[in-house]
Amino acid sequence: MSVHTPAKKKITVQTLIDMKRRGEKISMLTAYDFTTARILDEAGIDSILVGDSAANVMAGYETTVPMTVDEMIVYAASVVRGTEHALVICDMPFGSYTNPTQGIDNAVRIMQKTGCDALKLEGGAEIADTVRKIVEMGIPVMGHLGLTPQSIHKFGGYGLRANNEQEAEKLMSDAKLLEETGCFGIVLEKIPASLSEKVSAQLSIPTIGIGGGMCDGQVLVVDDMLGKNNGFHPKFLRTYADLHRDMAEAVGRYIADVKNRDFPNISEQY
Ligand SMILES: Nc1nc(=O)c2c([nH]1)NC[C@@H]1CN(c3ccc(C(=O)N[C@@H](CCC(=O)O)C(=O)O)cc3)CN21
Ligand SMILES: CC(C)C(=O)C(=O)O
Ligand SMILES: [Mg+2]
């Protein structure tokens, strides 16, 4: 049963801004490969984020810090080849935008090598000059505030962010600065719902929440929401399938079929 009518036209950053104006919520999921991107796109997802969470769910790293531009390019190019309608956004990885010059070089490279539509960078005032330069080059940029996993070694944990007045004010001013800088949207990760509600109301660009309460849109890591990434159960996660169970069961049946000579049968041979 189809629960959503897929979008007909290619979605652009302007489409997302228009959706906010109309009050239509924005759906976003991550993807890192061709076949998954094709499923999300055919189902009618508005936007696909090629997250540096690939570090965790594709490569098995503890944090997103080891991810490189070259690795992001492989994932993002694969997703682009599987996508017709959705807006494809690629995370710039840790250490790839430490100053405007390096940021522009890497941004241009990711755009040229992947064919993606936009980039996402973590941070506020400290990256505003870099964001401005990338936007000036004609590259749409999404911001990312609150829990910024690339700074995990600075914070020491994945706890709730902006949970006091001073940090909440800083986040609000960062959000406004990113909008002024030309960002077309901002991810708000693991912050109080009351704060993201205020930020969403003050900005005309869409906010996309992950553990950020009722924003203009929502994003989840696809492996998490499909129940494939066993053992990760943050409060903000809702699971829509149990792929860990389903895949393990399917693989178990395949193993049994091979062992007991059931597979391949006559019609599966030449
Ligand atoms: N698989 C995956 N899902 C994500 O949502 C995700 C990534 N990886 N990698 C990059 C960042 C890191 N993110 C995180 C990481 C931890 C928590 C968190 O709340 N952790 C809980 C423990 C939850 C658990 O392990 O069950 C904590 O209390 O630290 C939230 C977002 C979100 N992003
Ligand atoms: C969690 C989302 C927003 C992200 O940045 C990622 O998947 O890398
Ligand atoms: Mg990320």
mmCIF file of C-alpha atoms and ligand atoms in Angstrom:
data_model
loop_
_atom_site.group_PDB
_atom_site.id
_atom_site.type_symbol
_atom_site.label_atom_id
_atom_site.label_comp_id
_atom_site.label_asym_id
_atom_site.label_seq_id
_atom_site.Cartn_x
_atom_site.Cartn_y
_atom_site.Cartn_z
ATOM 1 C CA MET A 1 0.000 0.000 0.000
ATOM 2 C CA SER A 2 1.287 3.409 -0.943
ATOM 3 C CA VAL A 3 1.066 5.855 1.933
ATOM 4 C CA HIS A 4 2.507 8.817 0.062
ATOM 5 C CA THR A 5 2.132 10.037 -3.524
ATOM 6 C CA PRO A 6 5.661 10.331 -4.882
ATOM 7 C CA ALA A 7 6.854 13.749 -6.078
ATOM 8 C CA LYS A 8 6.791 14.127 -9.849
ATOM 9 C CA LYS A 9 9.298 16.921 -10.299
ATOM 10 C CA LYS A 10 12.917 17.257 -9.201
ATOM 11 C CA ILE A 11 12.993 18.853 -5.776
ATOM 12 C CA THR A 12 15.268 21.879 -5.358
ATOM 13 C CA VAL A 13 16.345 23.905 -2.344
ATOM 14 C CA GLN A 14 13.680 26.436 -3.349
ATOM 15 C CA THR A 15 11.057 23.653 -3.176
ATOM 16 C CA LEU A 16 11.998 23.034 0.479
ATOM 17 C CA ILE A 17 11.787 26.756 1.290
ATOM 18 C CA ASP A 18 8.363 26.922 -0.439
ATOM 19 C CA MET A 19 7.212 23.864 1.544
ATOM 20 C CA LYS A 20 8.004 25.665 4.787
ATOM 21 C CA ARG A 21 6.058 28.733 3.606
ATOM 22 C CA ARG A 22 3.070 26.500 2.786
ATOM 23 C CA GLY A 23 3.350 24.618 6.081
ATOM 24 C CA GLU A 24 4.075 21.295 4.377
ATOM 25 C CA LYS A 25 6.455 19.138 6.425
ATOM 26 C CA ILE A 26 9.718 18.006 4.798
ATOM 27 C CA SER A 27 10.749 14.325 4.885
ATOM 28 C CA MET A 28 14.453 13.486 4.812
ATOM 29 C CA LEU A 29 16.395 10.249 5.328
ATOM 30 C CA THR A 30 20.045 9.380 4.910
ATOM 31 C CA ALA A 31 21.327 6.993 2.259
ATOM 32 C CA TYR A 32 24.804 5.956 1.196
ATOM 33 C CA ASP A 33 24.248 3.569 -1.719
ATOM 34 C CA PHE A 34 22.463 3.244 -5.067
ATOM 35 C CA THR A 35 19.791 0.643 -4.249
ATOM 36 C CA THR A 36 18.706 2.304 -1.002
ATOM 37 C CA ALA A 37 18.558 5.727 -2.653
ATOM 38 C CA ARG A 38 16.328 4.285 -5.388
ATOM 39 C CA ILE A 39 13.905 2.854 -2.800
ATOM 40 C CA LEU A 40 13.684 6.153 -0.876
ATOM 41 C CA ASP A 41 13.266 8.161 -4.071
ATOM 42 C CA GLU A 42 10.551 5.866 -5.444
ATOM 43 C CA ALA A 43 8.718 6.070 -2.112
ATOM 44 C CA GLY A 44 8.599 9.854 -2.511
ATOM 45 C CA ILE A 45 11.109 11.128 0.041
ATOM 46 C CA ASP A 46 11.685 14.886 -0.325
ATOM 47 C CA SER A 47 15.409 14.859 0.377
ATOM 48 C CA ILE A 48 18.229 12.345 0.812
ATOM 49 C CA LEU A 49 21.170 13.219 3.039
ATOM 50 C CA VAL A 50 24.431 11.437 2.302
ATOM 51 C CA GLY A 51 25.447 11.767 5.941
ATOM 52 C CA ASP A 52 28.921 11.354 7.326
ATOM 53 C CA SER A 53 27.059 8.912 9.613
ATOM 54 C CA ALA A 54 28.300 6.588 6.851
ATOM 55 C CA ALA A 55 31.319 6.450 9.164
ATOM 56 C CA ASN A 56 29.179 4.640 11.741
ATOM 57 C CA VAL A 57 26.714 2.580 9.727
ATOM 58 C CA MET A 58 28.724 1.829 6.571
ATOM 59 C CA ALA A 59 32.311 1.754 7.813
ATOM 60 C CA GLY A 60 31.867 0.725 11.466
ATOM 61 C CA TYR A 61 33.789 3.616 13.019
ATOM 62 C CA GLU A 62 32.928 4.862 16.524
ATOM 63 C CA THR A 63 32.597 8.498 15.425
ATOM 64 C CA THR A 64 32.229 10.498 12.199
ATOM 65 C CA VAL A 65 35.717 11.974 12.612
ATOM 66 C CA PRO A 66 37.580 9.457 10.359
ATOM 67 C CA MET A 67 35.380 10.145 7.312
ATOM 68 C CA THR A 68 37.231 11.701 4.330
ATOM 69 C CA VAL A 69 36.141 13.730 1.305
ATOM 70 C CA ASP A 70 37.155 10.876 -1.040
ATOM 71 C CA GLU A 71 34.956 8.393 0.845
ATOM 72 C CA MET A 72 32.007 10.825 0.934
ATOM 73 C CA ILE A 73 32.363 11.242 -2.842
ATOM 74 C CA VAL A 74 31.961 7.478 -3.433
ATOM 75 C CA TYR A 75 28.823 7.303 -1.269
ATOM 76 C CA ALA A 76 27.280 10.506 -2.649
ATOM 77 C CA ALA A 77 27.908 9.665 -6.316
ATOM 78 C CA SER A 78 26.209 6.284 -5.742
ATOM 79 C CA VAL A 79 23.166 7.950 -4.153
ATOM 80 C CA VAL A 80 22.903 10.518 -6.954
ATOM 81 C CA ARG A 81 22.838 7.710 -9.548
ATOM 82 C CA GLY A 82 19.868 6.164 -7.692
ATOM 83 C CA THR A 83 17.882 9.399 -7.315
ATOM 84 C CA GLU A 84 15.498 11.087 -9.756
ATOM 85 C CA HIS A 85 13.330 13.416 -7.670
ATOM 86 C CA ALA A 86 14.728 13.924 -4.176
ATOM 87 C CA LEU A 87 17.121 16.737 -3.274
ATOM 88 C CA VAL A 88 20.496 15.090 -2.565
ATOM 89 C CA ILE A 89 22.560 16.779 0.140
ATOM 90 C CA CYS A 90 26.098 15.616 0.982
ATOM 91 C CA ASP A 91 27.778 16.157 4.371
ATOM 92 C CA MET A 92 31.181 17.811 4.203
ATOM 93 C CA PRO A 93 33.275 15.607 6.515
ATOM 94 C CA PHE A 94 35.368 16.581 9.532
ATOM 95 C CA GLY A 95 38.434 18.655 8.675
ATOM 96 C CA SER A 96 37.343 19.455 5.109
ATOM 97 C CA TYR A 97 36.253 23.067 5.805
ATOM 98 C CA THR A 98 38.723 24.383 8.389
ATOM 99 C CA ASN A 99 39.081 27.678 6.460
ATOM 100 C CA PRO A 100 37.259 29.334 3.530
ATOM 101 C CA THR A 101 39.851 28.387 0.898
ATOM 102 C CA GLN A 102 39.946 24.719 1.849
ATOM 103 C CA GLY A 103 36.165 24.706 2.261
ATOM 104 C CA ILE A 104 35.586 26.084 -1.244
ATOM 105 C CA ASP A 105 38.089 23.638 -2.792
ATOM 106 C CA ASN A 106 36.439 20.633 -1.160
ATOM 107 C CA ALA A 107 32.909 21.920 -1.805
ATOM 108 C CA VAL A 108 33.628 22.385 -5.526
ATOM 109 C CA ARG A 109 35.246 18.946 -5.696
ATOM 110 C CA ILE A 110 32.277 17.190 -4.042
ATOM 111 C CA MET A 111 29.803 19.001 -6.329
ATOM 112 C CA GLN A 112 31.793 18.121 -9.468
ATOM 113 C CA LYS A 113 32.547 14.494 -8.595
ATOM 114 C CA THR A 114 29.114 13.522 -7.227
ATOM 115 C CA GLY A 115 26.444 15.564 -8.997
ATOM 116 C CA CYS A 116 24.723 16.185 -5.666
ATOM 117 C CA ASP A 117 22.481 19.228 -5.202
ATOM 118 C CA ALA A 118 23.731 20.753 -1.955
ATOM 119 C CA LEU A 119 26.188 20.397 0.933
ATOM 120 C CA LYS A 120 25.805 20.365 4.733
ATOM 121 C CA LEU A 121 28.355 21.783 7.181
ATOM 122 C CA GLU A 122 28.347 21.594 11.001
ATOM 123 C CA GLY A 123 28.718 24.758 13.068
ATOM 124 C CA GLY A 124 27.613 28.368 13.523
ATOM 125 C CA ALA A 125 29.534 31.654 13.739
ATOM 126 C CA GLU A 126 32.903 29.878 13.514
ATOM 127 C CA ILE A 127 32.170 28.644 9.962
ATOM 128 C CA ALA A 128 30.073 31.614 8.744
ATOM 129 C CA ASP A 129 32.834 33.027 6.484
ATOM 130 C CA THR A 130 33.368 29.615 4.892
ATOM 131 C CA VAL A 131 29.631 29.089 4.381
ATOM 132 C CA ARG A 132 29.311 32.550 2.796
ATOM 133 C CA LYS A 133 32.119 31.818 0.297
ATOM 134 C CA ILE A 134 30.666 28.429 -0.676
ATOM 135 C CA VAL A 135 27.217 29.967 -1.166
ATOM 136 C CA GLU A 136 28.793 32.758 -3.258
ATOM 137 C CA MET A 137 30.236 30.056 -5.536
ATOM 138 C CA GLY A 138 26.660 29.000 -6.269
ATOM 139 C CA ILE A 139 26.578 25.958 -4.024
ATOM 140 C CA PRO A 140 23.505 25.584 -1.752
ATOM 141 C CA VAL A 141 24.505 25.013 1.884
ATOM 142 C CA MET A 142 22.542 23.506 4.763
ATOM 143 C CA GLY A 143 23.621 24.325 8.317
ATOM 144 C CA HIS A 144 23.727 21.918 11.279
ATOM 145 C CA LEU A 145 23.470 23.111 14.901
ATOM 146 C CA GLY A 146 22.986 21.564 18.331
ATOM 147 C CA LEU A 147 24.594 18.127 18.605
ATOM 148 C CA THR A 148 27.343 18.394 15.992
ATOM 149 C CA PRO A 149 28.969 14.937 15.966
ATOM 150 C CA GLN A 150 32.177 16.110 14.248
ATOM 151 C CA SER A 151 32.952 18.036 17.482
ATOM 152 C CA ILE A 152 32.398 14.994 19.711
ATOM 153 C CA HIS A 153 35.945 15.165 21.105
ATOM 154 C CA LYS A 154 35.312 18.761 22.209
ATOM 155 C CA PHE A 155 32.037 17.910 23.987
ATOM 156 C CA GLY A 156 32.910 14.412 25.208
ATOM 157 C CA GLY A 157 29.442 12.925 24.708
ATOM 158 C CA TYR A 158 26.176 12.826 22.758
ATOM 159 C CA GLY A 159 24.060 14.525 25.435
ATOM 160 C CA LEU A 160 21.300 17.099 24.948
ATOM 161 C CA ARG A 161 22.625 20.424 23.599
ATOM 162 C CA ALA A 162 21.585 24.045 24.203
ATOM 163 C CA ASN A 163 19.853 23.060 27.436
ATOM 164 C CA ASN A 164 20.542 26.326 29.277
ATOM 165 C CA GLU A 165 19.658 29.916 28.492
ATOM 166 C CA GLN A 166 23.149 30.961 27.413
ATOM 167 C CA GLU A 167 23.621 28.049 25.001
ATOM 168 C CA ALA A 168 20.065 28.453 23.722
ATOM 169 C CA GLU A 169 20.768 32.114 22.914
ATOM 170 C CA LYS A 170 24.000 31.166 21.163
ATOM 171 C CA LEU A 171 22.151 28.575 19.061
ATOM 172 C CA MET A 172 19.445 31.079 18.133
ATOM 173 C CA SER A 173 22.040 33.670 17.056
ATOM 174 C CA ASP A 174 23.982 31.001 15.100
ATOM 175 C CA ALA A 175 20.758 29.990 13.337
ATOM 176 C CA LYS A 176 19.981 33.596 12.374
ATOM 177 C CA LEU A 177 23.575 34.111 11.212
ATOM 178 C CA LEU A 178 23.427 30.973 9.039
ATOM 179 C CA GLU A 179 20.211 32.220 7.459
ATOM 180 C CA GLU A 180 21.828 35.631 6.763
ATOM 181 C CA THR A 181 24.852 33.836 5.354
ATOM 182 C CA GLY A 182 22.637 32.222 2.741
ATOM 183 C CA CYS A 183 21.929 28.710 4.080
ATOM 184 C CA PHE A 184 18.735 27.225 2.597
ATOM 185 C CA GLY A 185 17.986 25.198 5.727
ATOM 186 C CA ILE A 186 19.387 24.058 9.069
ATOM 187 C CA VAL A 187 19.502 20.658 10.801
ATOM 188 C CA LEU A 188 18.754 20.935 14.522
ATOM 189 C CA GLU A 189 20.089 17.875 16.357
ATOM 190 C CA LYS A 190 19.229 16.807 19.929
ATOM 191 C CA ILE A 191 18.057 20.133 21.403
ATOM 192 C CA PRO A 192 14.950 20.918 23.492
ATOM 193 C CA ALA A 193 11.726 20.977 21.457
ATOM 194 C CA SER A 194 10.833 24.376 22.928
ATOM 195 C CA LEU A 195 14.040 25.853 21.463
ATOM 196 C CA SER A 196 13.669 24.356 17.986
ATOM 197 C CA GLU A 197 10.087 25.622 17.932
ATOM 198 C CA LYS A 198 11.356 29.167 18.585
ATOM 199 C CA VAL A 199 14.149 28.846 16.008
ATOM 200 C CA SER A 200 11.726 27.463 13.404
ATOM 201 C CA ALA A 201 9.341 30.375 14.015
ATOM 202 C CA GLN A 202 12.096 33.012 13.711
ATOM 203 C CA LEU A 203 13.614 31.703 10.467
ATOM 204 C CA SER A 204 12.109 31.732 6.995
ATOM 205 C CA ILE A 205 14.373 28.821 5.915
ATOM 206 C CA PRO A 206 13.297 25.311 6.983
ATOM 207 C CA THR A 207 14.622 23.570 10.090
ATOM 208 C CA ILE A 208 15.101 19.805 9.898
ATOM 209 C CA GLY A 209 15.019 18.036 13.247
ATOM 210 C CA ILE A 210 16.696 14.884 14.541
ATOM 211 C CA GLY A 211 15.890 14.769 18.223
ATOM 212 C CA GLY A 212 14.860 18.391 17.722
ATOM 213 C CA GLY A 213 11.128 18.171 18.295
ATOM 214 C CA MET A 214 8.576 19.567 15.834
ATOM 215 C CA CYS A 215 10.685 21.252 13.148
ATOM 216 C CA ASP A 216 9.767 22.104 9.532
ATOM 217 C CA GLY A 217 11.045 18.660 8.578
ATOM 218 C CA GLN A 218 12.537 15.520 10.075
ATOM 219 C CA VAL A 219 15.594 13.407 9.282
ATOM 220 C CA LEU A 220 16.671 9.981 10.527
ATOM 221 C CA VAL A 221 19.540 7.675 9.635
ATOM 222 C CA VAL A 222 17.988 5.078 7.324
ATOM 223 C CA ASP A 223 19.714 2.090 8.958
ATOM 224 C CA ASP A 224 18.342 3.215 12.341
ATOM 225 C CA MET A 225 14.722 3.687 11.229
ATOM 226 C CA LEU A 226 14.744 0.378 9.335
ATOM 227 C CA GLY A 227 15.996 -1.448 12.423
ATOM 228 C CA LYS A 228 19.197 -2.542 10.698
ATOM 229 C CA ASN A 229 21.577 -0.804 13.120
ATOM 230 C CA ASN A 230 21.013 -3.021 16.125
ATOM 231 C CA GLY A 231 21.716 -1.588 19.590
ATOM 232 C CA PHE A 232 21.255 2.134 18.815
ATOM 233 C CA HIS A 233 18.069 3.325 20.520
ATOM 234 C CA PRO A 234 18.121 7.068 21.250
ATOM 235 C CA LYS A 235 14.823 8.534 22.447
ATOM 236 C CA PHE A 236 14.241 10.387 19.164
ATOM 237 C CA LEU A 237 14.375 7.239 17.018
ATOM 238 C CA ARG A 238 11.197 5.605 15.716
ATOM 239 C CA THR A 239 11.752 2.279 13.926
ATOM 240 C CA TYR A 240 9.561 1.279 10.972
ATOM 241 C CA ALA A 241 10.992 -2.160 10.241
ATOM 242 C CA ASP A 242 13.176 -4.834 11.818
ATOM 243 C CA LEU A 243 15.681 -5.407 9.045
ATOM 244 C CA HIS A 244 18.211 -6.840 11.475
ATOM 245 C CA ARG A 245 15.781 -9.660 12.266
ATOM 246 C CA ASP A 246 14.500 -10.018 8.684
ATOM 247 C CA MET A 247 17.986 -10.082 7.117
ATOM 248 C CA ALA A 248 19.387 -12.497 9.695
ATOM 249 C CA GLU A 249 16.410 -14.800 9.143
ATOM 250 C CA ALA A 250 16.796 -14.634 5.341
ATOM 251 C CA VAL A 251 20.535 -15.306 5.525
ATOM 252 C CA GLY A 252 19.877 -18.224 7.888
ATOM 253 C CA ARG A 253 17.442 -19.798 5.386
ATOM 254 C CA TYR A 254 19.956 -19.319 2.548
ATOM 255 C CA ILE A 255 22.700 -21.020 4.571
ATOM 256 C CA ALA A 256 20.392 -23.949 5.330
ATOM 257 C CA ASP A 257 19.355 -24.253 1.645
ATOM 258 C CA VAL A 258 23.007 -24.365 0.527
ATOM 259 C CA LYS A 259 23.990 -26.883 3.204
ATOM 260 C CA ASN A 260 21.090 -29.244 2.503
ATOM 261 C CA ARG A 261 21.501 -28.975 -1.303
ATOM 262 C CA ASP A 262 18.086 -27.311 -1.783
ATOM 263 C CA PHE A 263 19.786 -24.374 -3.524
ATOM 264 C CA PRO A 264 20.340 -24.182 -6.446
ATOM 265 C CA ASN A 265 17.432 -26.210 -7.828
ATOM 266 C CA ILE A 266 17.022 -27.221 -11.500
ATOM 267 C CA SER A 267 15.421 -23.935 -12.577
ATOM 268 C CA GLU A 268 18.242 -21.990 -10.967
ATOM 269 C CA GLN A 269 20.952 -23.668 -13.089
ATOM 270 C CA TYR A 270 22.104 -23.415 -16.762
HETATM 271 N N1 LIG B 1 23.562 5.421 13.204
HETATM 272 C C1 LIG B 1 23.649 6.731 13.423
HETATM 273 N N2 LIG B 1 22.521 7.404 13.721
HETATM 274 C C2 LIG B 1 22.563 8.741 13.962
HETATM 275 O O1 LIG B 1 21.495 9.324 14.236
HETATM 276 C C3 LIG B 1 23.819 9.402 13.876
HETATM 277 C C4 LIG B 1 24.962 8.652 13.557
HETATM 278 N N3 LIG B 1 24.857 7.323 13.352
HETATM 279 N N4 LIG B 1 26.195 9.223 13.461
HETATM 280 C C5 LIG B 1 26.295 10.653 13.477
HETATM 281 C C6 LIG B 1 25.329 11.240 14.389
HETATM 282 C C7 LIG B 1 25.552 10.929 15.848
HETATM 283 N N5 LIG B 1 24.218 10.985 16.363
HETATM 284 C C8 LIG B 1 23.818 10.680 17.649
HETATM 285 C C9 LIG B 1 24.599 9.877 18.445
HETATM 286 C C10 LIG B 1 24.173 9.550 19.721
HETATM 287 C C11 LIG B 1 22.961 10.018 20.173
HETATM 288 C C12 LIG B 1 22.445 9.655 21.513
HETATM 289 O O2 LIG B 1 21.462 10.196 21.956
HETATM 290 N N6 LIG B 1 23.073 8.676 22.168
HETATM 291 C C13 LIG B 1 22.585 8.167 23.435
HETATM 292 C C14 LIG B 1 22.695 6.657 23.479
HETATM 293 C C15 LIG B 1 21.697 6.006 22.566
HETATM 294 C C16 LIG B 1 21.966 4.500 22.378
HETATM 295 O O3 LIG B 1 23.112 4.117 22.087
HETATM 296 O O4 LIG B 1 21.020 3.693 22.496
HETATM 297 C C17 LIG B 1 23.359 8.774 24.558
HETATM 298 O O5 LIG B 1 22.803 8.871 25.652
HETATM 299 O O6 LIG B 1 24.530 9.138 24.341
HETATM 300 C C18 LIG B 1 22.194 10.830 19.362
HETATM 301 C C19 LIG B 1 22.625 11.150 18.110
HETATM 302 C C20 LIG B 1 23.277 11.262 15.313
HETATM 303 N N7 LIG B 1 23.968 10.762 14.142
HETATM 304 C C1 LIG B 2 22.219 12.818 11.587
HETATM 305 C C2 LIG B 2 22.277 13.557 10.296
HETATM 306 C C3 LIG B 2 21.654 14.904 10.386
HETATM 307 C C4 LIG B 2 23.696 13.643 9.829
HETATM 308 O O1 LIG B 2 24.353 14.649 9.853
HETATM 309 C C5 LIG B 2 24.301 12.396 9.357
HETATM 310 O O2 LIG B 2 23.576 11.408 9.117
HETATM 311 O O3 LIG B 2 25.533 12.383 9.182
HETATM 312 MG MG MG B 3 26.418 14.264 9.579
#
